[in-house]
Amino acid sequence: MQRKIIHVDMDCFYAAVEMRDNAELRNVPLAVGGAGPRSVLCTCNYQARKFGVKAAMPASKAMKLCPELVIVPGRMQVYQQVSIKIREIFQRYTALIEPLSLDEAFLDVTHSTQFNGSATLIAKQIRDDICAELDLTASAGVAPNKFLAKIASDENKPNGQCVVTPDNVSKFVESLPLKKIPGIGPKTAEKLSKQGFISCADIRASSVGSLLPIVGKFAASLYQRSFGIDHRALETDRIRKSLAIETTFAFDLSCIDECEEAVDDLYKKLLRRLDNHQHRVINKQGIKLKFNDFTQTTVEQQSAYCNEKLFKTQLLKAMLRSNTRDIRLIGLTLGFSDDKAKDNTQLSFAL
Ligand code: DCP
Ligand code: MG
């Protein structure tokens, strides 16, 4: 079956977060890293890139290229928190996520149902969500495999996306310079070019045997990649054991009607999210309440379905523990067993 893979990569990630959080840094060439003479840059914004400044460059060299460069220290904890939020956005569209770093991930949306399964529109929506909710821009590549998606996400950076449809694979790869292939560093690219291999078209015209002396064990996959072939599955960090959705209210809730209404909304969202988990077997469901003193309580029980009535019963039980405290957050959770659904019975929600 033809797969649909999205590679999402944030634009000048650390620098973008710093620009977002400090207006004074927005219209200057900016780098994140140590400012000492012997330190190197983690990244820089696009304004600084115009001067030739780039990641991993010594700060001293960067300052020579761009004397107005502003260098700020990194705030890893903030980047990590943003990364968690980005991943939460991904989870709205698929459970199959392979994070590569704080700012990039592969998503397999082959079985996602949103936008009639259009990976192009899902990628656009993910980028729009990131922009609206986190005030940061991301770029995306959409393709039938990881190799092509990763290269495509770089094509229209920043704040752009590139789609490689199955029909376009051959054309897209043909003229691809070999140094753009992940795994081919500057040294290998140089070795290949000395033997006359510059683009994928050159590799296609050769054979695995003639590549072996140059790139060793990478020969077979390089040959495949030059035709746009990559069968690698996503390496998701763990099989999801649960699906959770929650909301913190702008104003704390005090009455049962308001809470039930909130559960209705959350339940609808949960069902939409569940669309992407049709192959999972539900074995538990539960509710979480956080009170205005920030303590929380949960009610959980076994359940084979995503059952709205049961959430409401659980809500009542949890509210009995409120002792007149108002409610600042409600969350709904579904637990999954390790089994795979044998058929589509998951779809029959008990209402
Ligand atoms: N990073 C780092 N050191 C490097 C490269 C990157 O610390 N040598 C950090 C800083 C980057 C983040 O990782 O912001 C993401 O790396 P990317 O390669 O995706 O680079 P950017 O997101 O900064 O820029 P781009 O817009 O090219 O993706
Ligand atoms: Mg990036």
Coordinates of C-alpha atoms and ligand atoms in Angstrom, one line a residue:
M1 CA 0.0 0.0 0.0
Q2 CA 1.2 3.5 -0.9
R3 CA 2.2 5.2 2.4
K4 CA 1.8 8.9 3.3
I5 CA 4.7 10.3 5.3
I6 CA 5.0 13.9 6.6
H7 CA 8.3 15.3 7.8
V8 CA 7.8 18.4 9.9
D9 CA 10.8 20.6 10.8
M10 CA 10.6 23.9 12.7
D11 CA 12.2 26.9 11.1
C12 CA 15.4 28.1 12.9
F13 CA 13.9 26.6 16.0
Y14 CA 15.9 27.9 19.0
A15 CA 16.3 31.4 17.3
A16 CA 12.5 31.5 16.4
V17 CA 11.6 30.8 20.1
E18 CA 13.9 33.6 21.2
M19 CA 12.4 36.0 18.6
R20 CA 8.9 35.0 19.7
D21 CA 9.6 35.7 23.4
N22 CA 11.6 38.9 23.0
A23 CA 10.4 41.6 20.5
E24 CA 13.8 43.3 20.5
L25 CA 15.3 40.2 18.9
R26 CA 12.8 40.0 16.0
N27 CA 14.4 42.3 13.5
V28 CA 18.1 41.7 14.1
P29 CA 20.4 39.0 12.8
L30 CA 20.3 36.6 15.7
A31 CA 22.1 33.5 16.8
V32 CA 21.7 31.2 19.8
G33 CA 24.8 29.8 21.4
G34 CA 27.7 30.8 23.6
A35 CA 29.0 34.3 23.0
G36 CA 32.6 33.5 24.2
P37 CA 35.3 33.6 21.5
R38 CA 35.6 29.8 21.5
S39 CA 32.0 28.8 21.6
V40 CA 29.9 27.7 18.6
L41 CA 26.4 28.6 17.5
C42 CA 23.5 26.2 17.9
T43 CA 21.5 28.0 15.1
C44 CA 20.7 31.4 13.8
N45 CA 17.7 33.2 12.2
Y46 CA 17.2 33.6 8.5
Q47 CA 18.4 37.2 8.6
A48 CA 21.8 36.1 9.9
R49 CA 22.0 33.3 7.4
K50 CA 22.1 35.9 4.6
F51 CA 25.6 36.8 5.9
G52 CA 26.7 33.2 5.7
V53 CA 26.3 32.5 9.4
K54 CA 25.1 29.0 10.2
A55 CA 24.8 26.3 12.9
A56 CA 27.9 24.8 14.4
M57 CA 30.0 27.9 13.3
P58 CA 32.4 29.3 15.9
A59 CA 30.9 32.5 17.3
S60 CA 34.1 34.4 16.5
K61 CA 33.8 33.5 12.8
A62 CA 30.1 34.4 12.8
M63 CA 30.9 37.8 14.3
K64 CA 33.4 38.5 11.5
L65 CA 30.8 37.6 8.8
C66 CA 28.1 39.6 10.5
P67 CA 29.4 42.2 13.0
E68 CA 25.8 43.2 14.1
L69 CA 25.0 39.6 15.0
V70 CA 23.3 39.3 18.4
I71 CA 24.1 36.1 20.2
V72 CA 21.8 35.0 23.0
P73 CA 22.3 31.9 25.3
G74 CA 20.0 29.0 24.7
R75 CA 17.1 28.1 27.0
M76 CA 16.8 24.3 26.7
Q77 CA 13.9 23.9 29.1
V78 CA 11.8 26.3 27.0
Y79 CA 12.6 24.5 23.8
Q80 CA 11.7 21.2 25.4
Q81 CA 8.4 22.5 26.5
V82 CA 7.6 23.9 23.1
S83 CA 8.6 20.5 21.6
I84 CA 6.1 18.7 23.8
K85 CA 3.4 21.1 22.6
I86 CA 4.4 20.5 19.0
R87 CA 4.1 16.7 19.6
E88 CA 0.7 17.2 21.1
I89 CA -0.4 18.9 17.9
F90 CA 1.0 15.9 15.8
Q91 CA -1.0 13.5 18.0
R92 CA -4.2 15.1 16.8
Y93 CA -3.5 13.7 13.3
T94 CA -1.7 10.4 13.9
A95 CA -0.4 8.1 16.6
L96 CA 2.5 7.1 14.5
I97 CA 5.2 9.7 15.2
E98 CA 8.9 9.3 15.1
P99 CA 10.6 12.3 16.7
L100 CA 14.1 12.9 15.4
S101 CA 14.9 15.8 17.7
L102 CA 13.2 18.6 19.6
D103 CA 12.2 20.3 16.4
E104 CA 11.6 17.6 13.8
A105 CA 9.6 14.4 13.4
F106 CA 8.2 12.0 10.9
L107 CA 4.5 11.3 10.9
D108 CA 2.8 8.4 9.2
V109 CA -0.7 9.6 8.2
T110 CA -1.5 6.7 5.9
H111 CA -4.5 5.8 8.0
S112 CA -5.4 9.2 9.2
T113 CA -9.0 10.3 8.4
Q114 CA -8.9 14.1 8.6
F115 CA -9.3 16.0 5.4
N116 CA -10.4 12.8 3.7
G117 CA -6.9 11.4 4.3
S118 CA -5.1 14.2 2.3
A119 CA -1.6 14.3 3.7
T120 CA -1.0 17.6 2.0
L121 CA -3.9 19.2 3.9
I122 CA -3.0 17.5 7.1
A123 CA 0.5 18.9 6.8
K124 CA -0.9 22.4 6.1
Q125 CA -3.2 22.2 9.1
I126 CA -0.4 21.0 11.4
R127 CA 1.7 24.0 10.3
D128 CA -1.3 26.3 10.8
D129 CA -1.9 24.8 14.3
I130 CA 1.7 25.4 15.2
C131 CA 1.5 28.9 14.0
A132 CA -1.8 29.8 15.7
E133 CA -1.1 28.1 19.0
L134 CA 2.7 28.5 19.4
D135 CA 3.4 31.5 17.3
L136 CA 6.2 29.7 15.5
T137 CA 6.6 28.5 11.9
A138 CA 7.3 25.0 10.6
S139 CA 8.1 23.6 7.2
A140 CA 6.9 20.2 6.0
G141 CA 7.6 17.6 3.4
V142 CA 4.9 15.2 2.2
A143 CA 6.0 12.0 0.4
P144 CA 5.5 8.3 0.1
N145 CA 8.5 7.5 2.4
K146 CA 10.8 9.0 5.0
F147 CA 13.7 9.7 2.8
L148 CA 11.7 11.8 0.3
A149 CA 9.7 13.5 3.1
K150 CA 12.8 14.6 4.9
I151 CA 14.4 16.1 1.7
A152 CA 11.1 17.7 0.7
S153 CA 10.7 19.5 4.1
D154 CA 13.8 21.5 3.3
E155 CA 12.7 22.5 -0.2
N156 CA 10.5 25.4 0.7
K157 CA 11.9 26.5 4.0
P158 CA 11.1 28.7 5.9
N159 CA 7.3 28.4 6.4
G160 CA 6.6 26.3 3.4
Q161 CA 5.8 22.8 2.3
C162 CA 6.6 20.5 -0.6
V163 CA 4.7 17.6 -1.7
V164 CA 6.2 14.7 -3.7
T165 CA 3.4 12.6 -5.1
P166 CA 4.1 9.0 -6.2
D167 CA 4.0 10.2 -9.8
N168 CA 6.7 12.8 -9.2
V169 CA 9.1 10.6 -7.2
S170 CA 11.3 9.8 -10.2
K171 CA 11.6 13.4 -11.4
F172 CA 12.1 14.8 -7.9
V173 CA 15.0 12.4 -7.1
E174 CA 16.7 12.5 -10.5
S175 CA 18.4 15.9 -10.2
L176 CA 18.9 15.6 -6.4
P177 CA 22.5 16.5 -5.5
L178 CA 24.0 13.6 -3.5
K179 CA 25.1 15.8 -0.7
K180 CA 21.4 16.3 0.1
I181 CA 21.0 12.7 1.0
P182 CA 20.9 12.1 4.8
G183 CA 24.0 10.0 5.6
I184 CA 26.2 11.6 2.8
G185 CA 28.4 14.1 4.5
P186 CA 30.8 16.5 2.7
K187 CA 33.6 14.0 2.6
T188 CA 31.6 11.2 1.1
A189 CA 30.0 13.7 -1.4
E190 CA 33.5 14.7 -2.4
K191 CA 34.6 11.1 -2.9
L192 CA 31.6 10.4 -5.0
S193 CA 32.0 13.5 -7.1
K194 CA 35.6 12.5 -7.9
Q195 CA 34.2 9.4 -9.4
G196 CA 31.7 11.3 -11.4
F197 CA 28.7 10.8 -9.1
I198 CA 27.0 14.2 -8.6
S199 CA 23.3 13.6 -8.7
C200 CA 21.0 10.6 -8.2
A201 CA 20.8 10.2 -12.0
D202 CA 24.5 9.3 -11.9
I203 CA 23.9 6.7 -9.2
R204 CA 21.0 5.2 -11.2
A205 CA 23.3 4.7 -14.2
S206 CA 25.8 2.7 -12.1
S207 CA 25.4 -0.4 -9.9
V208 CA 25.7 -1.4 -6.3
G209 CA 28.9 -3.2 -7.1
S210 CA 30.6 0.0 -8.4
L211 CA 29.4 2.0 -5.4
L212 CA 30.7 -0.5 -2.9
P213 CA 34.4 0.7 -3.0
I214 CA 33.3 4.3 -2.5
V215 CA 30.5 4.1 0.2
G216 CA 30.9 0.6 1.6
K217 CA 27.8 -0.8 3.3
F218 CA 25.8 2.2 2.3
A219 CA 26.0 1.2 -1.4
A220 CA 22.8 -0.8 -1.6
S221 CA 20.6 1.8 0.1
L222 CA 22.2 4.6 -1.8
Y223 CA 21.3 2.8 -5.0
Q224 CA 17.7 2.4 -3.8
R225 CA 17.4 6.0 -2.6
S226 CA 18.5 7.2 -6.1
F227 CA 15.3 5.7 -7.4
G228 CA 13.3 7.3 -4.5
I229 CA 12.9 3.9 -2.7
D230 CA 12.9 3.7 1.1
H231 CA 10.9 1.0 2.9
R232 CA 11.9 2.0 6.4
A233 CA 8.9 2.1 8.8
L234 CA 8.7 4.8 11.4
E235 CA 10.4 4.0 14.7
T236 CA 7.8 5.3 17.1
D237 CA 9.2 5.9 20.5
R238 CA 6.7 3.7 22.2
I239 CA 3.4 2.1 21.5
R240 CA 0.8 4.4 23.0
K241 CA -0.9 3.0 26.0
S242 CA -3.5 5.7 26.3
L243 CA -5.2 8.6 24.6
A244 CA -5.9 11.6 26.7
I245 CA -7.4 15.0 26.1
E246 CA -7.9 17.8 28.6
T247 CA -8.9 21.4 28.8
T248 CA -8.1 24.1 31.3
F249 CA -10.9 26.6 31.6
A250 CA -10.5 30.3 31.3
F251 CA -12.8 30.6 34.4
D252 CA -13.1 27.8 36.9
L253 CA -16.4 25.9 36.7
S254 CA -18.6 25.4 39.7
C255 CA -21.8 23.7 38.6
I256 CA -22.5 20.3 37.2
D257 CA -24.2 21.6 34.1
E258 CA -21.1 23.5 33.0
C259 CA -19.0 20.5 33.7
E260 CA -21.3 18.2 31.7
E261 CA -21.1 20.6 28.8
A262 CA -17.3 20.6 29.0
V263 CA -17.4 16.8 29.0
D264 CA -19.6 16.8 25.9
D265 CA -17.1 19.0 24.1
L266 CA -14.1 16.9 25.2
Y267 CA -15.9 13.7 24.3
K268 CA -16.4 14.9 20.7
K269 CA -12.8 15.8 20.4
L270 CA -11.8 12.5 21.9
L271 CA -13.9 10.7 19.2
R272 CA -12.2 12.6 16.5
R273 CA -8.8 11.8 17.9
L274 CA -9.8 8.1 18.2
D275 CA -10.4 8.0 14.5
N276 CA -6.6 7.6 14.2
H277 CA -6.5 4.7 16.6
Q278 CA -9.0 2.4 15.0
H279 CA -6.5 -0.5 15.2
R280 CA -6.3 -0.3 19.0
V281 CA -8.4 -2.2 21.6
I282 CA -9.9 0.0 24.3
N283 CA -9.7 -1.5 27.8
K284 CA -10.1 1.5 30.2
Q285 CA -11.6 4.9 30.4
G286 CA -11.3 7.6 33.0
I287 CA -11.8 11.2 33.9
K288 CA -9.5 13.7 35.7
L289 CA -10.5 16.8 37.5
K290 CA -8.2 19.5 38.7
F291 CA -9.6 21.8 41.4
N292 CA -8.8 25.4 42.0
D293 CA -6.3 24.5 44.7
F294 CA -4.4 22.6 42.0
T295 CA -5.0 19.2 43.6
Q296 CA -6.5 16.6 41.3
T297 CA -8.6 13.5 41.4
T298 CA -9.2 10.7 38.9
V299 CA -11.9 8.1 38.4
E300 CA -11.0 5.2 36.2
Q301 CA -12.5 1.9 35.3
Q302 CA -12.4 -1.0 32.8
S303 CA -14.4 -0.3 29.6
A304 CA -14.3 -1.9 26.2
Y305 CA -15.7 1.2 24.4
C306 CA -15.4 4.9 24.4
N307 CA -18.6 5.5 26.4
E308 CA -20.0 9.0 26.9
K309 CA -22.5 7.9 29.6
L310 CA -19.7 6.4 31.6
F311 CA -17.7 9.6 31.4
K312 CA -20.7 11.5 32.8
T313 CA -21.1 9.0 35.7
Q314 CA -17.4 9.3 36.4
L315 CA -17.7 13.1 36.4
L316 CA -20.4 12.9 39.1
K317 CA -18.2 10.6 41.2
A318 CA -15.2 12.9 40.8
M319 CA -17.2 16.0 41.6
L320 CA -18.4 14.5 44.9
R321 CA -14.7 14.8 46.0
S322 CA -14.7 18.6 45.2
N323 CA -15.7 19.8 48.8
T324 CA -17.1 22.9 47.1
R325 CA -13.8 23.7 45.3
D326 CA -14.3 24.9 41.7
I327 CA -12.9 23.0 38.8
R328 CA -10.1 24.4 36.7
L329 CA -9.4 21.4 34.4
I330 CA -11.2 18.3 33.1
G331 CA -9.5 15.5 31.2
L332 CA -10.8 12.4 29.6
T333 CA -8.6 9.3 29.1
L334 CA -8.9 6.0 27.2
G335 CA -6.5 3.1 27.9
F336 CA -5.5 0.7 25.2
S337 CA -4.5 -3.0 25.6
D338 CA -1.5 -4.4 23.8
D339 CA -3.7 -6.4 21.5
K340 CA -4.5 -5.3 18.0
A341 CA -8.2 -5.1 17.0
K342 CA -9.1 -8.0 14.7
D343 CA -11.8 -6.2 12.9
N344 CA -13.5 -2.8 13.0
T345 CA -15.6 -3.4 16.1
Q346 CA -13.8 -0.5 17.6
L347 CA -15.9 1.7 15.5
S348 CA -19.1 0.7 17.3
F349 CA -19.0 3.3 20.1
A350 CA -21.5 2.6 22.9
L351 CA -23.4 5.8 23.3
Ligands
DCP1 N1 21.0 22.6 16.8 C1 22.2 22.7 17.6 N2 23.4 22.4 17.0 C2 23.5 22.1 15.6 C3 22.3 22.1 14.9 C4 21.1 22.3 15.5 O1 22.1 22.9 18.8 N3 24.7 21.9 15.1 C5 19.7 22.9 17.5 C6 19.4 24.3 17.2 C7 18.3 24.3 16.2 C8 17.6 22.9 16.4 O2 18.7 22.1 16.9 O3 17.4 25.4 16.3 C9 17.0 22.3 15.2 O4 18.0 22.1 14.2 P1 17.7 22.3 12.6 O5 18.9 21.6 11.9 O6 16.4 21.9 12.3 O7 17.9 23.8 12.4 P2 16.9 25.0 12.7 O8 15.6 24.6 13.1 O9 17.6 26.0 13.6 O10 16.9 25.7 11.2 P3 16.1 25.2 9.9 O11 15.1 26.3 9.7 O12 17.1 25.2 8.9 O13 15.5 23.9 10.2
MG2 MG 14.6 23.0 12.0

